[in-house]
mmCIF file of C-alpha atoms and ligand atoms in Angstrom:
data_model
loop_
_atom_site.group_PDB
_atom_site.id
_atom_site.type_symbol
_atom_site.label_atom_id
_atom_site.label_comp_id
_atom_site.label_asym_id
_atom_site.label_seq_id
_atom_site.Cartn_x
_atom_site.Cartn_y
_atom_site.Cartn_z
ATOM 1 C CA MET A 1 -13.392 -10.615 -26.086
ATOM 2 C CA ALA A 2 -12.889 -8.367 -23.580
ATOM 3 C CA ALA A 3 -9.337 -7.696 -22.757
ATOM 4 C CA THR A 4 -7.997 -8.590 -19.661
ATOM 5 C CA PRO A 5 -8.258 -5.720 -16.968
ATOM 6 C CA ILE A 6 -4.794 -4.420 -15.749
ATOM 7 C CA ALA A 7 -4.089 -3.651 -12.042
ATOM 8 C CA VAL A 8 -0.730 -1.859 -11.222
ATOM 9 C CA ILE A 9 0.836 -2.555 -7.799
ATOM 10 C CA THR A 10 3.672 -0.610 -6.225
ATOM 11 C CA GLY A 11 5.706 -2.127 -3.771
ATOM 12 C CA ALA A 12 4.943 -5.243 -4.763
ATOM 13 C CA SER A 13 8.411 -6.841 -3.883
ATOM 14 C CA SER A 14 7.383 -8.110 -0.461
ATOM 15 C CA GLY A 15 4.850 -7.993 2.203
ATOM 16 C CA ILE A 16 1.113 -6.841 1.346
ATOM 17 C CA GLY A 17 2.427 -5.773 -2.182
ATOM 18 C CA ALA A 18 3.379 -9.182 -3.203
ATOM 19 C CA ALA A 19 0.356 -10.864 -1.493
ATOM 20 C CA THR A 20 -2.133 -8.536 -3.348
ATOM 21 C CA ALA A 21 -0.298 -9.422 -6.509
ATOM 22 C CA ARG A 22 -0.901 -12.734 -6.054
ATOM 23 C CA THR A 23 -4.753 -12.312 -5.285
ATOM 24 C CA LEU A 24 -5.510 -9.678 -7.934
ATOM 25 C CA ALA A 25 -3.798 -12.131 -10.377
ATOM 26 C CA ALA A 26 -5.873 -15.057 -9.089
ATOM 27 C CA ALA A 27 -8.828 -12.825 -9.464
ATOM 28 C CA GLY A 28 -8.273 -12.243 -12.984
ATOM 29 C CA PHE A 29 -6.317 -9.218 -13.327
ATOM 30 C CA ARG A 30 -3.192 -8.977 -15.172
ATOM 31 C CA VAL A 31 -0.719 -7.611 -12.683
ATOM 32 C CA VAL A 32 1.988 -5.241 -13.440
ATOM 33 C CA LEU A 33 4.290 -5.436 -10.320
ATOM 34 C CA THR A 34 6.621 -2.536 -9.577
ATOM 35 C CA ALA A 35 9.067 -1.912 -6.854
ATOM 36 C CA ARG A 36 12.707 -0.958 -6.745
ATOM 37 C CA ARG A 37 14.208 -4.431 -6.591
ATOM 38 C CA LYS A 38 13.867 -5.771 -10.045
ATOM 39 C CA ASP A 39 15.147 -9.179 -9.011
ATOM 40 C CA ARG A 40 12.225 -9.732 -6.409
ATOM 41 C CA ILE A 41 9.449 -8.523 -8.606
ATOM 42 C CA GLU A 42 10.750 -10.530 -11.719
ATOM 43 C CA ALA A 43 10.687 -13.791 -9.734
ATOM 44 C CA LEU A 44 7.248 -13.066 -8.319
ATOM 45 C CA ALA A 45 6.084 -12.414 -11.781
ATOM 46 C CA ALA A 46 7.499 -15.643 -12.991
ATOM 47 C CA GLU A 47 5.661 -17.379 -10.049
ATOM 48 C CA ILE A 48 2.490 -15.954 -10.908
ATOM 49 C CA THR A 49 2.654 -16.637 -14.449
ATOM 50 C CA GLU A 50 3.866 -20.215 -13.688
ATOM 51 C CA ALA A 51 0.547 -20.769 -11.838
ATOM 52 C CA GLY A 52 -1.256 -19.948 -14.952
ATOM 53 C CA HIS A 53 -1.996 -16.187 -14.626
ATOM 54 C CA GLN A 54 -0.918 -13.060 -16.088
ATOM 55 C CA ALA A 55 2.156 -10.709 -14.645
ATOM 56 C CA THR A 56 5.092 -8.394 -15.799
ATOM 57 C CA ALA A 57 7.655 -6.845 -13.578
ATOM 58 C CA TYR A 58 8.635 -3.249 -14.133
ATOM 59 C CA PRO A 59 11.454 -1.795 -11.572
ATOM 60 C CA LEU A 60 10.209 1.709 -10.366
ATOM 61 C CA ASP A 61 11.375 4.165 -7.583
ATOM 62 C CA VAL A 62 7.693 5.648 -7.113
ATOM 63 C CA THR A 63 9.477 9.002 -5.917
ATOM 64 C CA ASP A 64 11.391 9.441 -9.384
ATOM 65 C CA ARG A 65 8.727 11.513 -11.085
ATOM 66 C CA ALA A 66 10.445 11.139 -14.559
ATOM 67 C CA ALA A 67 10.599 7.650 -14.330
ATOM 68 C CA VAL A 68 6.867 7.251 -13.063
ATOM 69 C CA ASP A 69 5.710 9.577 -16.169
ATOM 70 C CA GLU A 70 7.966 7.169 -18.585
ATOM 71 C CA PHE A 71 6.130 4.156 -17.277
ATOM 72 C CA ALA A 72 2.760 5.443 -17.598
ATOM 73 C CA THR A 73 3.320 5.748 -20.920
ATOM 74 C CA ALA A 74 2.720 2.140 -21.254
ATOM 75 C CA PHE A 75 -0.858 2.357 -20.269
ATOM 76 C CA ARG A 76 -3.959 3.847 -22.347
ATOM 77 C CA SER A 77 -6.291 1.942 -20.181
ATOM 78 C CA LEU A 78 -6.030 0.589 -16.403
ATOM 79 C CA ALA A 79 -8.562 -0.985 -14.213
ATOM 80 C CA VAL A 80 -6.731 -0.759 -10.849
ATOM 81 C CA LEU A 81 -3.958 1.249 -9.391
ATOM 82 C CA VAL A 82 -2.807 -0.201 -5.851
ATOM 83 C CA ASN A 83 -0.452 2.550 -4.205
ATOM 84 C CA ASN A 84 1.029 0.119 -1.625
ATOM 85 C CA ALA A 85 4.797 1.493 -1.998
ATOM 86 C CA GLY A 86 5.881 3.227 1.546
ATOM 87 C CA GLY A 87 6.687 2.388 4.903
ATOM 88 C CA ALA A 88 8.152 3.627 8.327
ATOM 89 C CA LEU A 89 11.508 4.669 9.344
ATOM 90 C CA GLY A 90 12.193 5.224 12.932
ATOM 91 C CA ALA A 91 9.862 5.409 16.132
ATOM 92 C CA ASP A 92 11.612 8.421 17.745
ATOM 93 C CA PRO A 93 9.464 10.984 19.825
ATOM 94 C CA VAL A 94 8.786 14.224 18.025
ATOM 95 C CA ALA A 95 11.220 15.887 20.526
ATOM 96 C CA THR A 96 14.080 13.887 18.839
ATOM 97 C CA GLY A 97 13.060 12.591 15.677
ATOM 98 C CA ASP A 98 15.267 12.723 12.927
ATOM 99 C CA PRO A 99 14.000 15.477 10.154
ATOM 100 C CA ALA A 100 15.795 13.335 7.402
ATOM 101 C CA ASP A 101 13.592 10.315 8.108
ATOM 102 C CA TRP A 102 10.363 12.542 8.369
ATOM 103 C CA ARG A 103 11.281 13.870 5.081
ATOM 104 C CA GLN A 104 12.186 10.413 3.569
ATOM 105 C CA MET A 105 8.830 9.109 4.854
ATOM 106 C CA TYR A 106 6.638 11.523 3.514
ATOM 107 C CA GLU A 107 8.608 11.584 0.177
ATOM 108 C CA THR A 108 7.808 7.738 -0.309
ATOM 109 C CA ASN A 109 4.407 7.353 1.458
ATOM 110 C CA VAL A 110 2.850 10.755 0.224
ATOM 111 C CA ILE A 111 4.620 12.127 -3.135
ATOM 112 C CA GLY A 112 5.065 8.468 -4.099
ATOM 113 C CA THR A 113 1.598 8.107 -3.841
ATOM 114 C CA LEU A 114 0.746 11.300 -5.461
ATOM 115 C CA ASN A 115 3.284 10.809 -8.263
ATOM 116 C CA VAL A 116 1.838 7.453 -9.346
ATOM 117 C CA THR A 117 -1.799 8.469 -9.212
ATOM 118 C CA GLN A 118 -1.320 11.700 -10.877
ATOM 119 C CA ALA A 119 0.443 9.602 -13.805
ATOM 120 C CA LEU A 120 -1.670 7.041 -14.047
ATOM 121 C CA LEU A 121 -5.264 8.741 -13.618
ATOM 122 C CA PRO A 122 -5.772 9.441 -17.403
ATOM 123 C CA ALA A 123 -5.356 5.608 -18.001
ATOM 124 C CA LEU A 124 -7.796 4.917 -14.994
ATOM 125 C CA THR A 125 -10.320 7.236 -16.461
ATOM 126 C CA ALA A 126 -9.947 6.064 -19.671
ATOM 127 C CA SER A 127 -10.799 2.660 -18.892
ATOM 128 C CA GLY A 128 -14.339 3.540 -17.955
ATOM 129 C CA ASP A 129 -14.216 1.902 -14.759
ATOM 130 C CA GLY A 130 -11.068 2.511 -12.816
ATOM 131 C CA THR A 131 -10.113 2.134 -9.293
ATOM 132 C CA VAL A 132 -7.421 3.940 -7.272
ATOM 133 C CA VAL A 133 -6.380 1.914 -3.722
ATOM 134 C CA ILE A 134 -4.441 3.746 -1.063
ATOM 135 C CA LEU A 135 -2.820 1.474 1.589
ATOM 136 C CA SER A 136 -2.508 3.856 4.331
ATOM 137 C CA SER A 137 -2.666 2.708 8.057
ATOM 138 C CA THR A 138 -4.460 3.028 11.078
ATOM 139 C CA ALA A 139 -1.694 5.283 11.772
ATOM 140 C CA ALA A 140 -3.413 7.873 9.157
ATOM 141 C CA LEU A 141 -6.121 7.841 11.443
ATOM 142 C CA SER A 142 -4.898 8.523 14.963
ATOM 143 C CA SER A 143 -1.789 9.114 16.560
ATOM 144 C CA TYR A 144 0.526 7.031 18.926
ATOM 145 C CA GLU A 145 3.569 7.664 20.817
ATOM 146 C CA GLY A 146 6.673 7.583 18.850
ATOM 147 C CA GLY A 147 4.701 7.421 15.484
ATOM 148 C CA GLY A 148 5.913 10.935 14.755
ATOM 149 C CA GLY A 149 6.972 10.944 11.189
ATOM 150 C CA TYR A 150 5.165 8.022 9.765
ATOM 151 C CA VAL A 151 1.787 9.018 11.656
ATOM 152 C CA ALA A 152 2.197 12.377 10.047
ATOM 153 C CA ALA A 153 3.001 10.844 6.607
ATOM 154 C CA LYS A 154 0.063 8.263 6.716
ATOM 155 C CA HIS A 155 -2.322 11.432 7.715
ATOM 156 C CA GLY A 156 -1.232 13.126 4.545
ATOM 157 C CA GLU A 157 -2.047 9.870 2.749
ATOM 158 C CA HIS A 158 -5.265 9.735 3.953
ATOM 159 C CA VAL A 159 -5.942 13.343 3.132
ATOM 160 C CA LEU A 160 -4.708 12.831 -0.460
ATOM 161 C CA ALA A 161 -7.384 9.905 -0.831
ATOM 162 C CA GLU A 162 -10.136 11.856 0.723
ATOM 163 C CA THR A 163 -9.290 15.041 -1.594
ATOM 164 C CA LEU A 164 -8.946 13.090 -4.589
ATOM 165 C CA ARG A 165 -12.469 11.396 -3.991
ATOM 166 C CA LEU A 166 -13.856 14.695 -3.604
ATOM 167 C CA GLU A 167 -12.369 16.009 -6.670
ATOM 168 C CA ILE A 168 -12.748 13.160 -9.143
ATOM 169 C CA VAL A 169 -16.448 12.646 -8.108
ATOM 170 C CA GLY A 170 -18.678 12.175 -11.374
ATOM 171 C CA THR A 171 -15.800 10.700 -13.417
ATOM 172 C CA PRO A 172 -15.754 6.920 -13.539
ATOM 173 C CA VAL A 173 -12.984 6.186 -10.894
ATOM 174 C CA ARG A 174 -13.581 5.397 -7.265
ATOM 175 C CA VAL A 175 -10.844 5.865 -4.466
ATOM 176 C CA ILE A 176 -10.360 3.223 -1.806
ATOM 177 C CA GLU A 177 -8.339 3.557 1.227
ATOM 178 C CA VAL A 178 -7.296 0.473 3.153
ATOM 179 C CA ALA A 179 -6.097 1.198 6.642
ATOM 180 C CA PRO A 180 -4.497 -1.880 8.218
ATOM 181 C CA GLY A 181 -3.634 -1.987 11.968
ATOM 182 C CA MET A 182 -0.978 -4.526 13.114
ATOM 183 C CA VAL A 183 0.490 -6.533 10.190
ATOM 184 C CA ARG A 184 3.320 -8.847 10.449
ATOM 185 C CA THR A 185 5.252 -8.881 7.168
ATOM 186 C CA GLU A 186 8.928 -9.889 6.495
ATOM 187 C CA GLU A 187 10.005 -6.407 6.441
ATOM 188 C CA PHE A 188 7.768 -3.551 7.743
ATOM 189 C CA ALA A 189 9.236 -3.578 11.432
ATOM 190 C CA THR A 190 12.597 -4.696 10.365
ATOM 191 C CA THR A 191 12.940 -1.472 8.109
ATOM 192 C CA ARG A 192 11.629 0.797 10.792
ATOM 193 C CA PHE A 193 14.159 -0.385 13.208
ATOM 194 C CA ARG A 194 16.972 -0.206 10.516
ATOM 195 C CA GLY A 195 17.466 -4.000 10.562
ATOM 196 C CA ASP A 196 17.254 -4.571 14.424
ATOM 197 C CA THR A 197 15.350 -7.697 14.163
ATOM 198 C CA GLU A 198 15.041 -8.071 18.122
ATOM 199 C CA LYS A 199 13.427 -4.659 18.327
ATOM 200 C CA ALA A 200 11.266 -5.697 15.497
ATOM 201 C CA ALA A 201 9.952 -8.786 16.908
ATOM 202 C CA LYS A 202 9.055 -7.116 20.169
ATOM 203 C CA VAL A 203 6.126 -5.152 18.097
ATOM 204 C CA TYR A 204 4.372 -8.432 18.026
ATOM 205 C CA ALA A 205 5.501 -9.941 21.130
ATOM 206 C CA GLY A 206 2.713 -11.914 22.662
ATOM 207 C CA VAL A 207 0.086 -11.078 20.256
ATOM 208 C CA ASP A 208 -2.283 -13.801 19.295
ATOM 209 C CA ALA A 209 -2.488 -13.631 15.510
ATOM 210 C CA PRO A 210 -1.283 -10.165 14.229
ATOM 211 C CA LEU A 211 -2.883 -9.652 10.516
ATOM 212 C CA THR A 212 -0.731 -11.324 7.697
ATOM 213 C CA ALA A 213 -0.005 -9.572 4.346
ATOM 214 C CA GLU A 214 -2.582 -12.366 2.737
ATOM 215 C CA ASP A 215 -5.193 -10.941 5.271
ATOM 216 C CA VAL A 216 -4.877 -7.308 3.879
ATOM 217 C CA ALA A 217 -4.512 -8.727 0.204
ATOM 218 C CA ASP A 218 -8.119 -10.684 0.658
ATOM 219 C CA THR A 219 -9.432 -7.114 2.110
ATOM 220 C CA ILE A 220 -7.793 -5.269 -0.791
ATOM 221 C CA GLY A 221 -9.016 -7.918 -3.290
ATOM 222 C CA TRP A 222 -12.599 -7.896 -2.178
ATOM 223 C CA ALA A 223 -12.928 -4.074 -2.140
ATOM 224 C CA VAL A 224 -11.800 -3.831 -5.571
ATOM 225 C CA THR A 225 -13.736 -6.623 -7.120
ATOM 226 C CA ARG A 226 -17.175 -4.866 -5.551
ATOM 227 C CA PRO A 227 -19.449 -3.672 -8.501
ATOM 228 C CA SER A 228 -18.143 -0.310 -10.045
ATOM 229 C CA HIS A 229 -21.066 1.777 -8.257
ATOM 230 C CA VAL A 230 -19.926 0.327 -4.807
ATOM 231 C CA ASN A 231 -16.988 2.559 -3.381
ATOM 232 C CA ILE A 232 -15.530 1.261 -0.096
ATOM 233 C CA ASP A 233 -14.354 4.724 0.953
ATOM 234 C CA LEU A 234 -12.354 3.623 3.980
ATOM 235 C CA LEU A 235 -11.725 0.142 5.463
ATOM 236 C CA VAL A 236 -10.106 -0.202 8.634
ATOM 237 C CA VAL A 237 -8.731 -3.710 9.467
ATOM 238 C CA ARG A 238 -7.022 -4.727 12.541
ATOM 239 C CA PRO A 239 -6.107 -8.157 14.256
ATOM 240 C CA ARG A 240 -8.804 -9.444 16.747
ATOM 241 C CA ALA A 241 -6.049 -8.668 19.496
ATOM 242 C CA GLN A 242 -5.806 -5.052 18.619
ATOM 243 C CA ALA A 243 -8.557 -2.634 19.896
ATOM 244 C CA SER A 244 -6.832 0.676 18.864
ATOM 245 C CA ASN A 245 -3.322 1.776 18.053
ATOM 246 C CA THR A 246 -2.484 1.774 21.703
ATOM 247 C CA LYS A 247 -4.765 -0.947 23.109
ATOM 248 C CA VAL A 248 -3.101 -4.435 21.970
ATOM 249 C CA HIS A 249 -3.676 -7.712 24.264
ATOM 250 C CA ARG A 250 -0.493 -9.594 24.751
ATOM 251 C CA THR A 251 -0.011 -12.843 26.473
ATOM 252 C CA LEU A 252 3.349 -12.493 28.352
HETATM 253 C C1 8X3 B 301 1.321 -0.003 10.468
HETATM 254 C C2 8X3 B 301 0.801 0.164 11.692
HETATM 255 O O1 8X3 B 301 0.846 0.313 14.256
HETATM 256 O O2 8X3 B 301 3.034 0.251 13.008
HETATM 257 O O3 8X3 B 301 0.854 1.036 9.539
HETATM 258 O O4 8X3 B 301 1.552 2.301 12.845
HETATM 259 S S1 8X3 B 301 1.359 0.771 12.923
#
C-alpha cells in the first residue's frame, strides 16, 4: 500500500490555513499543521483526527530559520507544502507608513515563505511529485492606496513563486500561486488594524458575500489535486462583488 501523502500547511491556526488543513485532510492527505499558536493547531489536529482523517500539529514560527530547519528534518518525502503564513499590518500611505511594519511584513510573508520552501524543497523533490503552493494575494499583482508595505511584501512573494518555477523546471515539483482578493476571515483585517474591529468591519461593509476561508481552501484543494503534469501557475480568485483591488460594489 502506498504511504499517505503528506501536506504541510503554515499559518494553520486560523482562517485560510485552518480551512485548507480541513480540506486537504478530507482529500486524503496527512496534514501537518504549523503556526506559532500551539493550542490552536493542536485543537484543530484533534478535530481533524476525530473526523477520521490524519493530522498532527507542530508549533513553528516561519521566520525562525533554525526552527524551520529542525522541523524539515522530519520529512524525507513530502507531497504538498502550502505557504499560507503571513498577513498585513497597517494601511498607511507610503508617506507615513512605519518602516517597522514594512520590515515585519517582508519578514513573515517573504522570508517566512523562503525559509520553509528552501528547507522542504529536498523532501518535495524526493517525493517524485511535489507541489509548492504560495498564498499571495491580489495585492501581489497590483497596488492600491494604503496597501504600501503589504502590497510590496506580496509582490515579493509573487516574484519568489515565479522565479522558483523558472529555476526548478525539469524537477518533479510544481509551483502554484493562489492570489485571493477580498476574503473575510476571523483575523486578517483585525490584525491589520491592530485589534480595531470597527475599522476591520468597514473593509467588508455592504459587500455582498466576500470570499470565505473555505472558498479559498476549496480553490487550493482543487489546484493541488490536478494531475501532476498540470501546473496552475497563478489563480486569482475574488468575490463577484469585487472587480479589482479598488473596484468593490457596496450596497450602503
Ligand atoms: C488581502 C487582499 O485587498 O486586503 O490579501 O490586499 S487586500
